[in-house]
XYZ file of C-alpha atoms in Angstrom:
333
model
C 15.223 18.910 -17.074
C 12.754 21.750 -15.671
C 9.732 20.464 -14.444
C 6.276 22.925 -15.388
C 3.934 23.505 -12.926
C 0.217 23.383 -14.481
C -2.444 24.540 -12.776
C -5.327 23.640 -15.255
C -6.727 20.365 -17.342
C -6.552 22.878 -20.322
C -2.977 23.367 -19.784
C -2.200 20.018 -19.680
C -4.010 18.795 -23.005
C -2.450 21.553 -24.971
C 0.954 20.101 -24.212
C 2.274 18.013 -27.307
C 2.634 14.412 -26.851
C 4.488 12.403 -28.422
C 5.668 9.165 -26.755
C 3.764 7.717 -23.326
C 2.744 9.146 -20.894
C 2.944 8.074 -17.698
C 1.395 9.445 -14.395
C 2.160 8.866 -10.844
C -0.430 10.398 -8.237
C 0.410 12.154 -5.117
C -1.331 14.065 -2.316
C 2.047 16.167 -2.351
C 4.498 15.853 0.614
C 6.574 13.866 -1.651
C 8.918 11.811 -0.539
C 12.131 8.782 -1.451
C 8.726 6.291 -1.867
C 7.066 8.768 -4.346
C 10.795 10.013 -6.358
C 10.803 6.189 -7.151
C 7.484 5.970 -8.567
C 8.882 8.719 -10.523
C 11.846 7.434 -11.488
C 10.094 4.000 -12.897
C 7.320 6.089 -14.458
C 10.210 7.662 -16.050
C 11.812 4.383 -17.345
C 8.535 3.115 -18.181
C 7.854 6.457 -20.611
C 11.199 6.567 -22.238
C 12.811 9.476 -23.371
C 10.511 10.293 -25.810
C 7.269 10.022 -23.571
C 5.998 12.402 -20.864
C 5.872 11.360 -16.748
C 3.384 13.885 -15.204
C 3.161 13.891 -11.369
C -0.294 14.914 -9.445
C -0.537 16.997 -6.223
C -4.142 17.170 -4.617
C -5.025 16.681 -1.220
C -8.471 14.713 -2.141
C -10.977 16.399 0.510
C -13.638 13.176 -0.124
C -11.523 10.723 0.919
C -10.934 12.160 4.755
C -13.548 11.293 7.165
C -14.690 13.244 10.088
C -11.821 13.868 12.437
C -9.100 13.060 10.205
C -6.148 14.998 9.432
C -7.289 16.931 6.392
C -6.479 19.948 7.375
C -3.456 19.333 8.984
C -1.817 17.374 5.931
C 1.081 18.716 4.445
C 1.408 21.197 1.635
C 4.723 21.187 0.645
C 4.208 22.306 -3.026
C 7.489 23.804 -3.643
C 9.490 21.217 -2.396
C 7.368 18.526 -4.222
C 8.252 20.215 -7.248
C 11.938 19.861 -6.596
C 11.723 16.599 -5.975
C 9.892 15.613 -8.770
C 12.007 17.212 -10.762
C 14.958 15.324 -9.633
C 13.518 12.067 -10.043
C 12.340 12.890 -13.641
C 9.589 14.388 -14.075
C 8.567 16.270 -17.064
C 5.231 18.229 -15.370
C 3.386 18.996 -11.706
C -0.290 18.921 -12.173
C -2.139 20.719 -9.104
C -4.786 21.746 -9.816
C -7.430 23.417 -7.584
C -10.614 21.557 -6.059
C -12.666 24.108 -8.398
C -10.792 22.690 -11.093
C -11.190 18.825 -9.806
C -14.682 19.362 -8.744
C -16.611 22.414 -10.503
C -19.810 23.000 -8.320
C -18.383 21.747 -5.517
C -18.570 17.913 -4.198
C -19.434 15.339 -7.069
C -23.090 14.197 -6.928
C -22.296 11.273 -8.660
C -18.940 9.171 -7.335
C -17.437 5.850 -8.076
C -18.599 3.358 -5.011
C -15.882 0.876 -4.156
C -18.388 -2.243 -3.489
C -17.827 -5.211 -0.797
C -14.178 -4.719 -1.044
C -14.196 -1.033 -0.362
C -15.695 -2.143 3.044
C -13.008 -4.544 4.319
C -10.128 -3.265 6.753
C -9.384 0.301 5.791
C -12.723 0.543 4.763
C -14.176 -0.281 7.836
C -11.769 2.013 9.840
C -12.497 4.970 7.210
C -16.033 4.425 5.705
C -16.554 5.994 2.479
C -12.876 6.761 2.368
C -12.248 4.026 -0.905
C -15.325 5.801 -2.486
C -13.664 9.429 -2.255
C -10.562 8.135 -3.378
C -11.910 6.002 -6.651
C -13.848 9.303 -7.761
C -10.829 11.277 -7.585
C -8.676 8.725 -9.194
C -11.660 8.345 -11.925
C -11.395 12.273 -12.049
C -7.587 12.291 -12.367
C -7.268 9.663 -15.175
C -9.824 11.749 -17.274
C -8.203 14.869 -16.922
C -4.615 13.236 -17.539
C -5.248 10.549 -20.041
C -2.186 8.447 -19.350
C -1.266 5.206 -21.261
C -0.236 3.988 -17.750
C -0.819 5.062 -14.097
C 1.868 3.913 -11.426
C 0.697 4.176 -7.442
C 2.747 1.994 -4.418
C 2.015 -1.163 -2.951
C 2.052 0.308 0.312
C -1.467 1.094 -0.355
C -2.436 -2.518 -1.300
C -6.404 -2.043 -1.283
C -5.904 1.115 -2.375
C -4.012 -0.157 -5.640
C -6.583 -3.679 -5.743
C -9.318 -1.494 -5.677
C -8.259 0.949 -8.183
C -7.341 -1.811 -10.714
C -10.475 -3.424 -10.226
C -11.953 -0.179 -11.188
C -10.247 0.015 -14.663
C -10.733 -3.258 -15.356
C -14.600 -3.076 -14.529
C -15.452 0.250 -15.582
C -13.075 -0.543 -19.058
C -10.663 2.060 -18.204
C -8.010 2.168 -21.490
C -5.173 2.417 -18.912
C -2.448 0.466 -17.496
C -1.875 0.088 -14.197
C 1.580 -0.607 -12.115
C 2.294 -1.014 -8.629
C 5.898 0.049 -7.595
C 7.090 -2.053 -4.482
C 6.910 -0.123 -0.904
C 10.336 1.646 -0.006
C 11.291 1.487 3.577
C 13.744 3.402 6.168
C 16.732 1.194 6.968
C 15.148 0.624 10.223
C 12.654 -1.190 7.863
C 9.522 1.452 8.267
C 7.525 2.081 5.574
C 7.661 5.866 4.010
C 4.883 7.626 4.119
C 3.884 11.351 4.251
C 2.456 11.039 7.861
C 6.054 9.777 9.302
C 6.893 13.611 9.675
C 3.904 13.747 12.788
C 6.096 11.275 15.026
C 7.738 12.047 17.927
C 11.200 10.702 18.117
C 9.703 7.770 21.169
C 6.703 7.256 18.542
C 8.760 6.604 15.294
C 10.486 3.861 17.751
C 7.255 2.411 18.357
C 5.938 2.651 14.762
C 8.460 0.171 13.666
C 6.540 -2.624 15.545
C 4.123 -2.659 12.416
C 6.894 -3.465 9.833
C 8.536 -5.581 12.405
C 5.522 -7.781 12.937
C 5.256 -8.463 9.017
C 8.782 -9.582 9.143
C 7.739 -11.983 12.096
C 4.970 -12.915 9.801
C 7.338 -13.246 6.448
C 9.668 -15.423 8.502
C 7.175 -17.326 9.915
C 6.391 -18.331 6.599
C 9.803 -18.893 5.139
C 10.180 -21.573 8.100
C 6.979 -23.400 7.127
C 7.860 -22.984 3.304
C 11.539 -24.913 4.543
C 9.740 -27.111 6.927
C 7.591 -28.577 3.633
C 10.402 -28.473 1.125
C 12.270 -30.958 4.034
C 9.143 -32.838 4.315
C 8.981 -33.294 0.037
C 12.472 -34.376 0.279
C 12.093 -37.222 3.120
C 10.716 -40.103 1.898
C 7.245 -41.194 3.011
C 8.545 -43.898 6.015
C 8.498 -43.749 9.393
C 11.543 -42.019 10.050
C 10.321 -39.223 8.383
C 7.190 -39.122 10.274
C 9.350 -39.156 12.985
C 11.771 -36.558 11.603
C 8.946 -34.343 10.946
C 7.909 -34.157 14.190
C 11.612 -33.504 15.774
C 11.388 -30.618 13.419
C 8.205 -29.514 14.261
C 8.987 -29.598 17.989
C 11.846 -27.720 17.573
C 10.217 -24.984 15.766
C 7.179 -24.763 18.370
C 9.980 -23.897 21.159
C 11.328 -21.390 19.562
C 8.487 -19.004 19.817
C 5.363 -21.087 21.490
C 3.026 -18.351 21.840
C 3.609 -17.497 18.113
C 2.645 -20.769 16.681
C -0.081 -22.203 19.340
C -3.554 -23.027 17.559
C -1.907 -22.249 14.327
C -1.810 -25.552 11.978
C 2.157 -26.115 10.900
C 2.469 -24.467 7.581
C -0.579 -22.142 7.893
C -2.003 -18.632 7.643
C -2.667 -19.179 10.921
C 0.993 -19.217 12.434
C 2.182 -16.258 9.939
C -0.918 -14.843 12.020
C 0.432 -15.441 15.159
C 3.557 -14.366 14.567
C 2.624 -10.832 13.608
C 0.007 -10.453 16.605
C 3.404 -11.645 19.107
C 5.232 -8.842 18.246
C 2.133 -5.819 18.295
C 0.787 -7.911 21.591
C 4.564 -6.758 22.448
C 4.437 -3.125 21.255
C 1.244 -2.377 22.808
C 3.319 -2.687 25.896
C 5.415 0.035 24.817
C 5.593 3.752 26.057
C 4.261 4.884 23.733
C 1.861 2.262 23.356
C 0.947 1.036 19.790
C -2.862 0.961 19.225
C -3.770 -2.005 16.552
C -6.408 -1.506 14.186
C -6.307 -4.443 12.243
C -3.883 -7.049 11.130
C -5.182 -9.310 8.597
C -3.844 -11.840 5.845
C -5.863 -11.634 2.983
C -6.562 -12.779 -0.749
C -5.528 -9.327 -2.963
C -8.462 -10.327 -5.550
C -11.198 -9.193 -2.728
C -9.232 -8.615 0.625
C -10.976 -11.666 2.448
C -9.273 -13.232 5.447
C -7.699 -16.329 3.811
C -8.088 -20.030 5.439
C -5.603 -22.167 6.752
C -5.828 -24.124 3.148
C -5.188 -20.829 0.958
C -2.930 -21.450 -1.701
C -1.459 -18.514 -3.853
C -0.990 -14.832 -3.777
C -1.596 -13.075 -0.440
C -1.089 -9.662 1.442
C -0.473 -9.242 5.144
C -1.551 -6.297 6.297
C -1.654 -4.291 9.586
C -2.791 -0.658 10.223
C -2.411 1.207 13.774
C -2.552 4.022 15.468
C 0.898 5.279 17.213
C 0.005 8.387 19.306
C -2.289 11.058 17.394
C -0.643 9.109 13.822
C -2.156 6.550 11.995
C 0.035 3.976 9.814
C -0.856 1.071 7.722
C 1.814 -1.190 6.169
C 1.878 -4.677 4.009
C 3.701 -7.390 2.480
C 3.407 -9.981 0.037
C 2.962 -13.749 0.853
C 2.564 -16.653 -1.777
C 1.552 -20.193 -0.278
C 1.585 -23.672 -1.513
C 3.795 -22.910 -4.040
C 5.476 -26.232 -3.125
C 2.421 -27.974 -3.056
C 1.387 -30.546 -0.817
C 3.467 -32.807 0.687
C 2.911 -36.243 0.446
């Protein structure tokens, strides 16, 4: 398969469609994460449908002093790679084609969500990157739209958007692909030092310490479902409890057994660690928080949740997630 570079919107709609099409946006510097958007945008649109890959560094959705201009172009070898993982076209088009006249006067705002964690580290930033994305589906018209959980508000907000704005568009989120080391991939990973990439992986470290924390309260309530509702269990329950609270006593002091709260603590242990480090890490945020707005949850949340963390490591900032579900065992009683 060759992959076509197009430079224009006009280009693009006088291609011939027949099946799907599919499109997976990128700022360029592609990497593993974005070839496997590719690749499932590729399975998603079939043989007979069309996967078309963006490249455009999005100038409204970098704030003053961040690392527009510095951000890598790496056209040539995006191409490549796109066209190993499957794609049939490169759309990168200029910001005269994006934005004719210059900046938009009129741009999608993100509302109360676009103002939570990221937003509050990069104000306006969710606004700049809605317009765009707005912009982008226009000028692409896919039947479906793939982008990474990695970028969990990012991809809440953006759905939101369709659904709110009636966008005729699906939307898929591809799940974040990591190093073996277990760090996220992202396009500013290439801006670490070797002592700085060994610091990064405190923020993927402390949502494992968060993820496990959880697993043990998810096995902790299972037990408790299974032990009949005597004494002896009260007393088993505590034995078990007690055990668990020595194994990592800073982690789980406050925090109610089975609660946001401990997978909290648990994160905040290991970055309380890693700001110790040489380099130090430098925490933004680290939140757990309902994906429907990105509020902090309580400690009687039940359902789908994200944990979330964002820092800065030297000059480089990261941000990094997983997914949580609680009470899916319900109570015990």
């Amino acid at each position: 398969m060759t992959t076509t570079l197009l430079r224009t919107a006009d280009e693009l709609h006088a291609r011939v469609r027949h099946g799907r099409r599919a499109v997976v946006m990128t700022m360029g510097a592609l990497h593993e994460g974005h070839a496997t958007l590719i690749r499932t945008a590729r399975e998603i649109a079939g043989p007979e449908g069309e996967v078309v890959v963006t490249v455009f560094v999005n100038p409204l959705q970098f704030g003053e002093g961040e690392d527009l201009d510095r951000y890598p172009r790496t056209l040539d070898a995006d191409i490549k790679i796109a066209e190993q993982a499957g794609a049939d076209a490169v759309f990168a088009p200029s910001a005269d084609e994006v934005y004719p006249g210059g900046e938009p006067q009129v741009r999608i705002s993100a509302g109360p969500m676009g103002e939570r964690l990221e937003g509050t580290s990069r104000p306006g930033h969710f606004d700049g990157m809605l317009t765009v994305v707005a912009k982008l589906l226009h000028l692409t018209r896919p039947d479906v739209a793939l982008y990474g959980q990695k970028d969990a508000q990012q991809l809440a907000l953006i759905r939101r958007m369709v659904r709110d704005l009636n966008f005729g568009v699906e939307i898929v989120g591809v799940p974040t692909v990591r190093e073996d080391d277990g760090l996220a991939l992202s396009s500013r990973n290439r801006y670490l030092s070797a002592k700085e990439r060994r610091t990064a992986l405190a923020l993927s470290q402390a949502l494992f310490a968060g993820r496990d924390r959880h697993a043990a309260q998810e096995a902790l309530r299972a037990r408790a479902r299974e032990v009949p509702a005597t004494h002896a269990r009260a007393e088993a329950l505590s034995a078990i409890g007690e055990s668990r609270a020595a194994a990592d006593a800073h982690a789980v002091a406050k925090a109610l057994p089975g609660s946001p709260s401990a997978v909290r603590a648990a994160a905040r242990l290991v970055l309380d660690e890693a700001a110790r480090l040489d380099p130090p890490i430098a925490l933004d945020y680290l939140a757990l928080v309902d994906p429907a707005d990105f509020s902090e949850v309580d400690d009687d949340f039940a359902g789908e949740a994200v944990l979330a963390v964002a820092a800065r490591v030297g000059t480089t900032r990261l941000i990094d997630n997983l997914p949580l579900t609680f009470g899916t065992l319900g109570a015990a009683s």
